[in-house]
Coordinates of C-alpha atoms and ligand atoms in Angstrom, one line a residue:
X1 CA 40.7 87.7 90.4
X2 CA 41.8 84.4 89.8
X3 CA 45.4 85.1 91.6
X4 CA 43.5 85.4 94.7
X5 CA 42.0 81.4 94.3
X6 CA 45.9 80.3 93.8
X7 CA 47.5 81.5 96.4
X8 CA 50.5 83.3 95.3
X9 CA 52.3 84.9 98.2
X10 CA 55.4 86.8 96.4
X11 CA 57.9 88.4 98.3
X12 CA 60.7 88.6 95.9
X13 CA 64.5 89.7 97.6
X14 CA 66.6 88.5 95.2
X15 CA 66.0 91.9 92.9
X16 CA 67.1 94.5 95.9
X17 CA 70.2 93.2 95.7
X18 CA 72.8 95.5 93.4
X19 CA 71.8 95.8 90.0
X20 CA 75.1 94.5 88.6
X21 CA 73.3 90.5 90.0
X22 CA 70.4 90.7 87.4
X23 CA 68.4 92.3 84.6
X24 CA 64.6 92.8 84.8
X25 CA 63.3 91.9 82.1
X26 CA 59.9 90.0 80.5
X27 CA 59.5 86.5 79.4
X28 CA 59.4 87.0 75.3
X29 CA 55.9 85.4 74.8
X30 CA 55.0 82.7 73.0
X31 CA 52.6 82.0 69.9
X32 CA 50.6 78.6 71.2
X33 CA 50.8 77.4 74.7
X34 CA 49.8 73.9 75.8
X35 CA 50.2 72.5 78.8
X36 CA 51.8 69.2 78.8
X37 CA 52.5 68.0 82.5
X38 CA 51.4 69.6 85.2
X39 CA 52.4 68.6 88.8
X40 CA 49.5 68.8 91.5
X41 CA 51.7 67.3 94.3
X42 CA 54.2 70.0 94.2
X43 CA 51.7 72.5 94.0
X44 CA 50.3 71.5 96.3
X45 CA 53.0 71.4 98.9
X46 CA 53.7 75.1 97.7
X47 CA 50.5 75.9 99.2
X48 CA 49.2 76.8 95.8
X49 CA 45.7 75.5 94.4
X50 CA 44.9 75.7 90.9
X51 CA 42.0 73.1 91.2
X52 CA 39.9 76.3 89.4
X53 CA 42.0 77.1 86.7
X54 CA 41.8 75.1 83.5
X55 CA 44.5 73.8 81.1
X56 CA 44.5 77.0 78.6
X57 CA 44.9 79.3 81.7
X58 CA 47.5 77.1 83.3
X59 CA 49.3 77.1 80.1
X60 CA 49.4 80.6 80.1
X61 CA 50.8 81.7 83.4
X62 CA 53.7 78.5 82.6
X63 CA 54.6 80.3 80.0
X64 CA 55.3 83.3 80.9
X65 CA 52.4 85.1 78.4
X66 CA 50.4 86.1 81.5
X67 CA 52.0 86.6 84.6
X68 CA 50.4 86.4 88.3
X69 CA 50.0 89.8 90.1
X70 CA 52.8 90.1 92.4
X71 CA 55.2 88.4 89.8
X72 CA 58.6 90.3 88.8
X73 CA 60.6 89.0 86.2
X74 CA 64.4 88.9 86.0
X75 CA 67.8 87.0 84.6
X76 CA 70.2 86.1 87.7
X77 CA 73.8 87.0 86.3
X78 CA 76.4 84.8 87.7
X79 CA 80.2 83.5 86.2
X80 CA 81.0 79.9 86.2
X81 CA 84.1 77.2 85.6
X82 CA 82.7 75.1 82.7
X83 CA 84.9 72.5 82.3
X84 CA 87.7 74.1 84.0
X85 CA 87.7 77.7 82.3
X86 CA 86.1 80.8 84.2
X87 CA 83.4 81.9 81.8
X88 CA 80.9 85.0 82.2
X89 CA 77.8 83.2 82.3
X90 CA 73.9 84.0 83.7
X91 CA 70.3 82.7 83.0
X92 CA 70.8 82.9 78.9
X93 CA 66.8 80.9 78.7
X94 CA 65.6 81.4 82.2
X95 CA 63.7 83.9 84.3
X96 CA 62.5 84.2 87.6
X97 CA 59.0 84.6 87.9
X98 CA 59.2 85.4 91.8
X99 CA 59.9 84.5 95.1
X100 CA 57.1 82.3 96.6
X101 CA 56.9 82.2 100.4
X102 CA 54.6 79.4 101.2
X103 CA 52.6 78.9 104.6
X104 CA 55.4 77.1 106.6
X105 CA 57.0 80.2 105.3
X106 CA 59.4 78.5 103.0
X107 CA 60.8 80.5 100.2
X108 CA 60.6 79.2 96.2
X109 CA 62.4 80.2 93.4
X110 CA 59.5 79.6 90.4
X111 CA 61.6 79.9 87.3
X112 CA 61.0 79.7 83.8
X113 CA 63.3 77.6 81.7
X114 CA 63.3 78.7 78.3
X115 CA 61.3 81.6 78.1
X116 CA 63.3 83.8 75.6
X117 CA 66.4 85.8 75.0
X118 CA 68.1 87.6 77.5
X119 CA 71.2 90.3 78.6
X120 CA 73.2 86.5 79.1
X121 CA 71.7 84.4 76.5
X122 CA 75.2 85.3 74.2
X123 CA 74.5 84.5 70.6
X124 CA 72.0 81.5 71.8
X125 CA 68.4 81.5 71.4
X126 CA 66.7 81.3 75.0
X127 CA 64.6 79.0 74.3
X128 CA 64.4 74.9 75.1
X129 CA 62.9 72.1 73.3
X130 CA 60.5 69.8 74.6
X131 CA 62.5 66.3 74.8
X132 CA 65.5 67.8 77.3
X133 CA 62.7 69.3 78.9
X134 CA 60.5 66.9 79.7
X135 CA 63.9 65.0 80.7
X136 CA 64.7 67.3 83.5
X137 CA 60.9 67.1 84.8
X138 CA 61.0 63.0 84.8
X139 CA 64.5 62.6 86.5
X140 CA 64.1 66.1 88.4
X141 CA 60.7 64.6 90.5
X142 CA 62.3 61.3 90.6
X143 CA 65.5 62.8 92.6
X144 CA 62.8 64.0 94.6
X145 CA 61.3 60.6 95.2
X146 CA 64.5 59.3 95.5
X147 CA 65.3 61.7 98.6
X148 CA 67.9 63.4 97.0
X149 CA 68.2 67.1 97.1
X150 CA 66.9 68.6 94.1
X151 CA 65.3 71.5 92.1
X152 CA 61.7 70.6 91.1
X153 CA 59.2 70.8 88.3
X154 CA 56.1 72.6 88.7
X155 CA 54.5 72.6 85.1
X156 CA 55.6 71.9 81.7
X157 CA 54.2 73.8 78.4
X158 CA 54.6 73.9 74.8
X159 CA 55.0 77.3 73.0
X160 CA 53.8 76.2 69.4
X161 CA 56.9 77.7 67.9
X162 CA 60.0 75.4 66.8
X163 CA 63.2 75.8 68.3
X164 CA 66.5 75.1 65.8
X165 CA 68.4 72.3 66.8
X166 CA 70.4 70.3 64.4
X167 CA 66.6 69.4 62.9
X168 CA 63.6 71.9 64.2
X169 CA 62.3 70.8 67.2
X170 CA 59.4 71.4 69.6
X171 CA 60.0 74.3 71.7
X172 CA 59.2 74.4 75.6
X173 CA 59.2 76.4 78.7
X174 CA 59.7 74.6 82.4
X175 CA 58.6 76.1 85.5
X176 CA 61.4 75.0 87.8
X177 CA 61.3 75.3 91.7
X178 CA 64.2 75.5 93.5
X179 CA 64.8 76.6 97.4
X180 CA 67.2 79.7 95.5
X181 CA 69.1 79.6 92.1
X182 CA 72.3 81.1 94.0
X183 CA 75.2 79.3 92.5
X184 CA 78.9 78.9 93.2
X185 CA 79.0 80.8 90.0
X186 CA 76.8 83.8 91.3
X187 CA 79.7 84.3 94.3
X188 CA 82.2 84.1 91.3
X189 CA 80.5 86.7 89.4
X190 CA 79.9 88.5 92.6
X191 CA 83.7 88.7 93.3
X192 CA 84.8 89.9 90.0
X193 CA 81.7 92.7 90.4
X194 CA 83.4 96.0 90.1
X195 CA 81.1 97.2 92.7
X196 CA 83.2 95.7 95.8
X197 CA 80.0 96.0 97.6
X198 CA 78.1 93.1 95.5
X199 CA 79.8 90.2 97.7
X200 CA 79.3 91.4 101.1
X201 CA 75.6 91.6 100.1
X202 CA 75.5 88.6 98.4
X203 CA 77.1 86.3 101.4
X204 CA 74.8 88.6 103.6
X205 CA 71.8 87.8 101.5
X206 CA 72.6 83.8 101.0
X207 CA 73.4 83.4 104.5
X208 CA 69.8 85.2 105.6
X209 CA 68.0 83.2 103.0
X210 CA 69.6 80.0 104.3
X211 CA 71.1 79.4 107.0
X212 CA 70.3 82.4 109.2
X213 CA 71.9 80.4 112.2
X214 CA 75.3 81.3 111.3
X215 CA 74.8 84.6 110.9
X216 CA 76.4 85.9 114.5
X217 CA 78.6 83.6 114.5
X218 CA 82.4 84.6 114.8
X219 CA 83.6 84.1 111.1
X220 CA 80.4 83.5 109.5
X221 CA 82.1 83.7 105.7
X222 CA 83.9 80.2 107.2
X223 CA 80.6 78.6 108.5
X224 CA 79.4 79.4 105.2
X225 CA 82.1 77.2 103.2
X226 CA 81.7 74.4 106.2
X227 CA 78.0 74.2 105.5
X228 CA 78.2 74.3 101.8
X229 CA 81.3 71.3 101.7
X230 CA 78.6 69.6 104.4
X231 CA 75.5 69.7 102.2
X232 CA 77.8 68.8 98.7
X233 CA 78.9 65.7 100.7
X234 CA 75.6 64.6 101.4
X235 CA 74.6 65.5 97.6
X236 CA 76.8 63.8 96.6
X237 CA 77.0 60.7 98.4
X238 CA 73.3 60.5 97.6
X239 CA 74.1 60.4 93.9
X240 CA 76.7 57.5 94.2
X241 CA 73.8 55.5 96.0
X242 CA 72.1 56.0 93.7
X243 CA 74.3 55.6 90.6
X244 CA 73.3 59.3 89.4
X245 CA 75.8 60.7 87.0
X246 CA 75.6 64.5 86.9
X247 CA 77.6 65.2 83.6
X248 CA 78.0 69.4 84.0
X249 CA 79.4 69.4 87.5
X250 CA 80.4 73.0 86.2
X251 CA 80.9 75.6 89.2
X252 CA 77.7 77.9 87.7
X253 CA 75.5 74.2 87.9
X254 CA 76.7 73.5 91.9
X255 CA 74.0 75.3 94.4
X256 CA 74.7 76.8 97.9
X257 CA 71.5 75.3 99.3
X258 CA 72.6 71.7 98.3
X259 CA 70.1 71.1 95.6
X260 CA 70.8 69.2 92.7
X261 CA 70.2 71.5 89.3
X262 CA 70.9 71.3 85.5
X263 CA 69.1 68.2 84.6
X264 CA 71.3 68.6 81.1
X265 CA 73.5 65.4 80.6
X266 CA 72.8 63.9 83.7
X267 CA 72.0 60.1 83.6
X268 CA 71.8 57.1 85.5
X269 CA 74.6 53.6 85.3
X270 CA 73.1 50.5 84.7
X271 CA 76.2 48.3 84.6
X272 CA 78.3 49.4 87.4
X273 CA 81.8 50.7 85.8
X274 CA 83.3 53.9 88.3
X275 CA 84.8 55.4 85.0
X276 CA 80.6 56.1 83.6
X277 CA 80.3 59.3 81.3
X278 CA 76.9 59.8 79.3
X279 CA 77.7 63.3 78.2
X280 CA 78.8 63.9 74.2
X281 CA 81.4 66.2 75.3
X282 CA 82.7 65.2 78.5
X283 CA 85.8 63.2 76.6
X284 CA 88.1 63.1 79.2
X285 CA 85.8 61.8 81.8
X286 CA 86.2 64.6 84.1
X287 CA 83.0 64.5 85.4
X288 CA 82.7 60.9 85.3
X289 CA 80.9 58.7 88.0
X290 CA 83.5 58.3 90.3
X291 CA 85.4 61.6 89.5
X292 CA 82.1 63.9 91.4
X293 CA 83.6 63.9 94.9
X294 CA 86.9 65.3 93.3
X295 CA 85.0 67.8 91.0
X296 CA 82.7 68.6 94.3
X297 CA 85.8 69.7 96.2
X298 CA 87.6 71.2 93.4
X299 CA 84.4 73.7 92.8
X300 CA 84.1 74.2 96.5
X301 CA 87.7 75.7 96.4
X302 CA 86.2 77.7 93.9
X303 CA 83.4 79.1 95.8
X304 CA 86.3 79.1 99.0
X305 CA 88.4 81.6 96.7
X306 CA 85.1 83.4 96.7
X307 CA 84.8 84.0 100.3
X308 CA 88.6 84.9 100.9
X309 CA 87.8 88.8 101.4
X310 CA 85.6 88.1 104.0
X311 CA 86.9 85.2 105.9
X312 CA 90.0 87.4 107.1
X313 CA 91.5 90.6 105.4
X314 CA 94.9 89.7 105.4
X315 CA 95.0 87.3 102.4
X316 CA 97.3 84.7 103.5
X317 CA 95.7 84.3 106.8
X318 CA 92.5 83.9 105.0
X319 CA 93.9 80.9 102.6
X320 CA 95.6 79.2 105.2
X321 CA 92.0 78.9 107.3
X322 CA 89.7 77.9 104.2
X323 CA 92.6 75.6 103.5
X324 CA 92.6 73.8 106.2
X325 CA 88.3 73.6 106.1
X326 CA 89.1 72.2 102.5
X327 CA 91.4 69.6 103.4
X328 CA 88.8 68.2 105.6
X329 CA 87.0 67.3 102.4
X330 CA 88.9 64.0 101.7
X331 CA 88.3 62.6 105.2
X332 CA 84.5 63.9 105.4
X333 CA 83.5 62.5 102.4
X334 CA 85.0 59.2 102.6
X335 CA 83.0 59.1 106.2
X336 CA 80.0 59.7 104.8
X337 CA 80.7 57.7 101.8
X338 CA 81.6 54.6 104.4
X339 CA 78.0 55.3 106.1
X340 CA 75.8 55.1 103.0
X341 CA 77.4 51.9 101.8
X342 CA 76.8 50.3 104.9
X343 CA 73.3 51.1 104.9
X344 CA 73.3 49.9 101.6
X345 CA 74.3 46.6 102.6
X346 CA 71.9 47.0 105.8
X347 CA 75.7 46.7 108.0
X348 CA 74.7 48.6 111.4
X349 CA 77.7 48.7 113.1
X350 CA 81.2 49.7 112.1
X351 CA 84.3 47.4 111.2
X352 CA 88.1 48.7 109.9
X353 CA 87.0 45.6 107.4
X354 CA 83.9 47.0 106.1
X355 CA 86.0 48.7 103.3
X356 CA 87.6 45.8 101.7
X357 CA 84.2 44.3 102.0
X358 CA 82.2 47.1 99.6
X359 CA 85.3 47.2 97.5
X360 CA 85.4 43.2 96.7
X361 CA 81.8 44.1 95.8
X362 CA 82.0 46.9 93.8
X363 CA 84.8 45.5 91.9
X364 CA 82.8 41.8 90.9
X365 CA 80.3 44.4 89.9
X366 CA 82.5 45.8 87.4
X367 CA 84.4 43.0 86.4
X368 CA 81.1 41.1 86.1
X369 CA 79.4 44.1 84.4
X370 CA 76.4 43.6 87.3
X371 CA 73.7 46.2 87.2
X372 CA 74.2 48.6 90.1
X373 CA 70.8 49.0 90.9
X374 CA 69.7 45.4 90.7
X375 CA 72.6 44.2 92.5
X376 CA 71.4 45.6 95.3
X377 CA 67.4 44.8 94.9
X378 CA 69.4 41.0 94.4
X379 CA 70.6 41.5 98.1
X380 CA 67.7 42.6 99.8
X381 CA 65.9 39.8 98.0
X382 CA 63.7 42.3 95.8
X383 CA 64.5 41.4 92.3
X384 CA 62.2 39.5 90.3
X385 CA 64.0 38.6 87.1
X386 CA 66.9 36.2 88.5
X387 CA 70.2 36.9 86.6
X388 CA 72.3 34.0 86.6
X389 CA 75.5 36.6 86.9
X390 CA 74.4 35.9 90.9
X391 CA 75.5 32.1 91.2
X392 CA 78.8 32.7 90.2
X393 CA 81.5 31.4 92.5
X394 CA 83.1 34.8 93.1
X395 CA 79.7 36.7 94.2
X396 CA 78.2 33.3 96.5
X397 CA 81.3 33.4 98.4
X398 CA 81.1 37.4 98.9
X399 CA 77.5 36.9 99.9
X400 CA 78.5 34.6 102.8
X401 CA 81.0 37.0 104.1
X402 CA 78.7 39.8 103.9
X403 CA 75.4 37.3 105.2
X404 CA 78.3 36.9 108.0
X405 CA 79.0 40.4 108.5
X406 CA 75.5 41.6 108.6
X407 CA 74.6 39.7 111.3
X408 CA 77.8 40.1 113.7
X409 CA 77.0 41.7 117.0
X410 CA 73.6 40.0 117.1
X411 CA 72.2 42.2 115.0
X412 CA 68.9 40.8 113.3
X413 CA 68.6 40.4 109.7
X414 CA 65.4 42.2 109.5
X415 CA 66.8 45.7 110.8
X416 CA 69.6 45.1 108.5
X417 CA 67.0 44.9 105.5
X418 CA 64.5 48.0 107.0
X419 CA 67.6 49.9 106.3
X420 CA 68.6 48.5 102.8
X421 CA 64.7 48.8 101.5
X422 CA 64.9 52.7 102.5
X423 CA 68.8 53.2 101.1
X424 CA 68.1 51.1 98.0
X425 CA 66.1 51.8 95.3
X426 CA 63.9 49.6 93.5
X427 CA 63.4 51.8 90.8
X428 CA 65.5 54.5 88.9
X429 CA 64.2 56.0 86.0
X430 CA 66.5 54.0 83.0
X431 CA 67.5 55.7 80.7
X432 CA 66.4 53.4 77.7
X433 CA 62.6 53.9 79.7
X434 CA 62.9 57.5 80.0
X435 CA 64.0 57.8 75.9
X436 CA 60.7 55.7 75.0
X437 CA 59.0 58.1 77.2
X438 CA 59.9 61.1 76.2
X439 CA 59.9 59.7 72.2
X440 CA 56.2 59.0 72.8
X441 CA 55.0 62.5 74.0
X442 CA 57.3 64.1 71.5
X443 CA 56.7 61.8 68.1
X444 CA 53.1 60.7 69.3
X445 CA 51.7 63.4 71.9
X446 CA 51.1 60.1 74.1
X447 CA 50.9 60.4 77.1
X448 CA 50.2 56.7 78.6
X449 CA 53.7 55.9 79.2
X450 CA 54.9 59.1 81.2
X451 CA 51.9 59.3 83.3
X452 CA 52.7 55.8 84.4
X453 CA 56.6 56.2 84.3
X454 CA 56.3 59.9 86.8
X455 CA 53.6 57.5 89.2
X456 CA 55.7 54.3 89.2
X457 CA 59.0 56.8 89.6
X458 CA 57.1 58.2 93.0
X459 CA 57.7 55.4 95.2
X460 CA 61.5 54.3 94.3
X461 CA 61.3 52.4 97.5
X462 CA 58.2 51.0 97.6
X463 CA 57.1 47.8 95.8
X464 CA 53.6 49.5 95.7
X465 CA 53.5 50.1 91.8
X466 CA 56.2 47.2 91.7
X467 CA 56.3 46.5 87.8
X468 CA 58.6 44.4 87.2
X469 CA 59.7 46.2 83.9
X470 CA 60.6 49.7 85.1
X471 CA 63.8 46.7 86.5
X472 CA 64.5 45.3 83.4
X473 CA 67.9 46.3 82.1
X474 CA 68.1 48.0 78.5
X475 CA 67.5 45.5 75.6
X476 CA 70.5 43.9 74.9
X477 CA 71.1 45.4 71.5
X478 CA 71.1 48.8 73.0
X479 CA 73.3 51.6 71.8
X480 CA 76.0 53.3 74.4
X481 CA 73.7 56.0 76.2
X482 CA 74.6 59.0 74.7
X483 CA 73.2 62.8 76.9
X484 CA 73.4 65.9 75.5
X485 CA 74.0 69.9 77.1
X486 CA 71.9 72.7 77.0
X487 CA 69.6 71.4 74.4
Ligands
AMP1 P1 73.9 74.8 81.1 O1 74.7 73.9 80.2 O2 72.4 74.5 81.0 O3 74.4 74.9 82.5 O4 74.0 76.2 80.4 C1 75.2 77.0 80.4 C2 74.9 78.4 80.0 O5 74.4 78.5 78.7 C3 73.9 79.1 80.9 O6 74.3 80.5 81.0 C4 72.6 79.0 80.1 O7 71.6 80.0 80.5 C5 73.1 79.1 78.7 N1 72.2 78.5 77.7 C6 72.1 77.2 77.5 N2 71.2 77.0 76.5 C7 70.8 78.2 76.1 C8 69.9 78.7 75.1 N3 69.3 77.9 74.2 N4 69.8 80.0 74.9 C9 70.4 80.9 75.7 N5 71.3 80.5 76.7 C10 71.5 79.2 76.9
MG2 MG1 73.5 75.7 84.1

């Protein structure tokens, strides 16, 4: 029994919850599977080995045509805002294999991403191709790396059939991990159930799963929403370090755990400019760069509507007190916001001027069109391709005021930088490197440029696999960066 040697451990909770939350259902199998990445690391910190299982078998249980005792397959139903309008939604390409406890007795979602039609997929197909998925398993493991809270990928696999795109593409199934897939959307579905039952158990279940600390606490519906503002904060703080742009910040794409997931149109900004969209249909920039704190507390009032039955029965009370928790958001973020600059610019200590000091920065940036990444790798003396965009007048005499400001209070340059190298990354994955990537597994089947890319994309911090062309900026002829949805 070769499930024995892996090391599955099941326990799957999600399907005892009311059967208005999911369908069982198989994975429709596919004719040919190949496996095309696999990730060992991940693996192996799900307590998983698969050291005696070769590629044909792996590429079998990743894609869903033979599944691992103890596996029960469903679709998660759940609603969503997508761009603004509530829409019935659910897992229209995905299913969950099971619920994997590993050893520290941490529970995984494993999930297949385009395994097949199901009761949500609507008049689409189920099914993914292999470019957007390989996309969300390079900048999914290098959110990871990056220390950002994220869904993961475990294995990617060809099916050997062709999906229908606007040309006939490769088609592909990804085994995602994620800590749960429970959305804002699935509370927004939950609410609308007509089972008035489904909520309670759902907040019950999510705060179990989760954060089982709250549970006797006095309003725990209202610890719930402080947790979840908490951890989308941090999220997304983490992506404005980093210059990540999610592009579907749509309420059925936003987590209660905190995890980034929906590596669709996401992207990440080379030249800094707040107003950054990648996405094809994201006209109106609503989920631009600097538009996903708004968005984040916009969807959180979504999920706070959400929890209004159970924060207090008498309605009005019950807005007035997730108001007030919501209108905390402004302050919060621009706290946390105000602490990851700093560390950004290695500034230990707290001024009323450090504002006006990041500002004048960020706006030479964009005036100057200065890579965001870079700029910072410029600061902490870590770039090796000088730009000459750093000698200019306006940038030396902000660098004196900052060299000033860093070491105020006799604080020592070098604590200053331990902090920068950990906040700033050397390496992001860019986009125009993660195209040719992609471009050569897809139109070559070679694989010499993503096994580097995944390694180098590892150690974002590190100048370990320093090379000093994952830094290079995209070739100067280089067309506007264009991402795509649900491809
Ligand atoms: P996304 O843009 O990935 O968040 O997807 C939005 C919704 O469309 C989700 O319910 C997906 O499951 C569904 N969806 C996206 N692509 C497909 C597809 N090819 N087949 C079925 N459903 C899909
Ligand atoms: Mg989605």
């Amino acid at each position: 029994m070769f499930e024995k040697k892996i090391g599955w451990e099941f326990d799957n909770t999600y399907s005892k919850l009311s059967k208005n939350m999911f369908s069982k259902l198989s994975p429709v199998p596919v004719k040919e599977p190949n496996l095309v990445l696999f990730n060992h690391a991940l693996s192996k910190e799900l307590g998983l080995n698969f050291s005696e299982i070769d590629d044909k078998e792996l590429a079998l249980i990743f894609s869903g045509n033979k599944l691992p005792e103890g596996s029960e397959t469903f679709a998660q139903a759940y609603a969503g805002h997508q761009f603004g309008h509530f829409t019935i939604l659910g897992d229209g390409r995905a299913l969950t294999m099971g619920e994997h406890v590993s050893k520290n007795k941490k529970r995984y979602d494993i999930q297949f991403k385009g395994s097949g039609i199901t009761p949500y997929s609507r008049n689409a197909d189920g099914r993914a191709a292999l470019g957007p998925m390989l996309r969300e398993y390079i900048i999914s493991e290098a959110m990871h790396s990056l220390k950002i809270a994220s869904t993961r990928s475990l294995a990617l696999v060809s099916t050997g059939e062709e999906v229908i795109r606007e040309t006939n593409l490769d088609g592909a199934i990804l085994t995602r991990v994620a800590s749960s897939h429970i959305r804002v959307g699935t509370f927004q579905y939950a609410l609308i159930s007509e089972d008035k039952e489904d909520l309670k158990k759902l907040f019950n279940y999510t705060v179990e799963r989760h954060y089982p600390h709250i549970k006797k606490r006095e309003n725990s519906a209202l610890e719930l929403l402080k947790i979840v503002l908490e951890k989308q904060i941090d999220l997304v703080c983490d992506w404005m370090r980093v210059g990540f742009v999610h592009g579907v910040m749509n309420t059925d794409n936003m987590t209660v755990s905190g995890e980034t997931i929906d590596y669709g149109p996401c992207a990440f900004m080379d030249k800094y400019d707040p107003k950054t969209v990648f996405s094809s249909i994201d006209h109106y920039g609503r989920y631009a760069y600097c538009n996903q704190p708004l968005v984040a507390k916009w969807n959180l009032e979504r999920f706070a509507e959400t929890l209004l039955p159970l924060i207090n029965e008498n309605n009005k009370k019950a807005v007035k007190i997730a108001t007030d928790v919501l209108n905390e958001f402004p302050k919060k973020y621009k706290i946390s916001w105000l602490k990851m600059m700093r560390n950004k610019l290695g500034i230990v200590n707290e001024s009323n001027q450090d504002e006006e000091l990041i500002i004048e920065l960020l706006k030479w940036m964009h005036q100057n069109q200065a890579d965001y990444t870079n700029t910072f790798c410029y600061l902490m003396g870590e770039l090796k391709q000088q730009s000459k965009i750093y000698n200019n007048k306006e940038f030396t005499s902000w660098k004196k005021k900052w060299e000033n400001r860093v070491k105020e209070k006799n604080n020592s340059v070098e604590k200053s930088l331990s902090i920068m190298l950990k906040t700033n990354p050397r390496i992001i994955p860019r986009n125009y490197l993660v195209e040719e990537t992609i471009n050569d597994v897809v139109e070559k089947k070679d694989f010499v440029k993503i096994k580097d890319f995944l390694k180098v994309l590892q150690n974002p911090y590190s100048n370990l696999y320093y090379l000093a062309k994952y830094q290079s900026l995209p070739p100067a002829n280089t067309k506007k960066y264009v991402t795509f949805c649900g491809t």
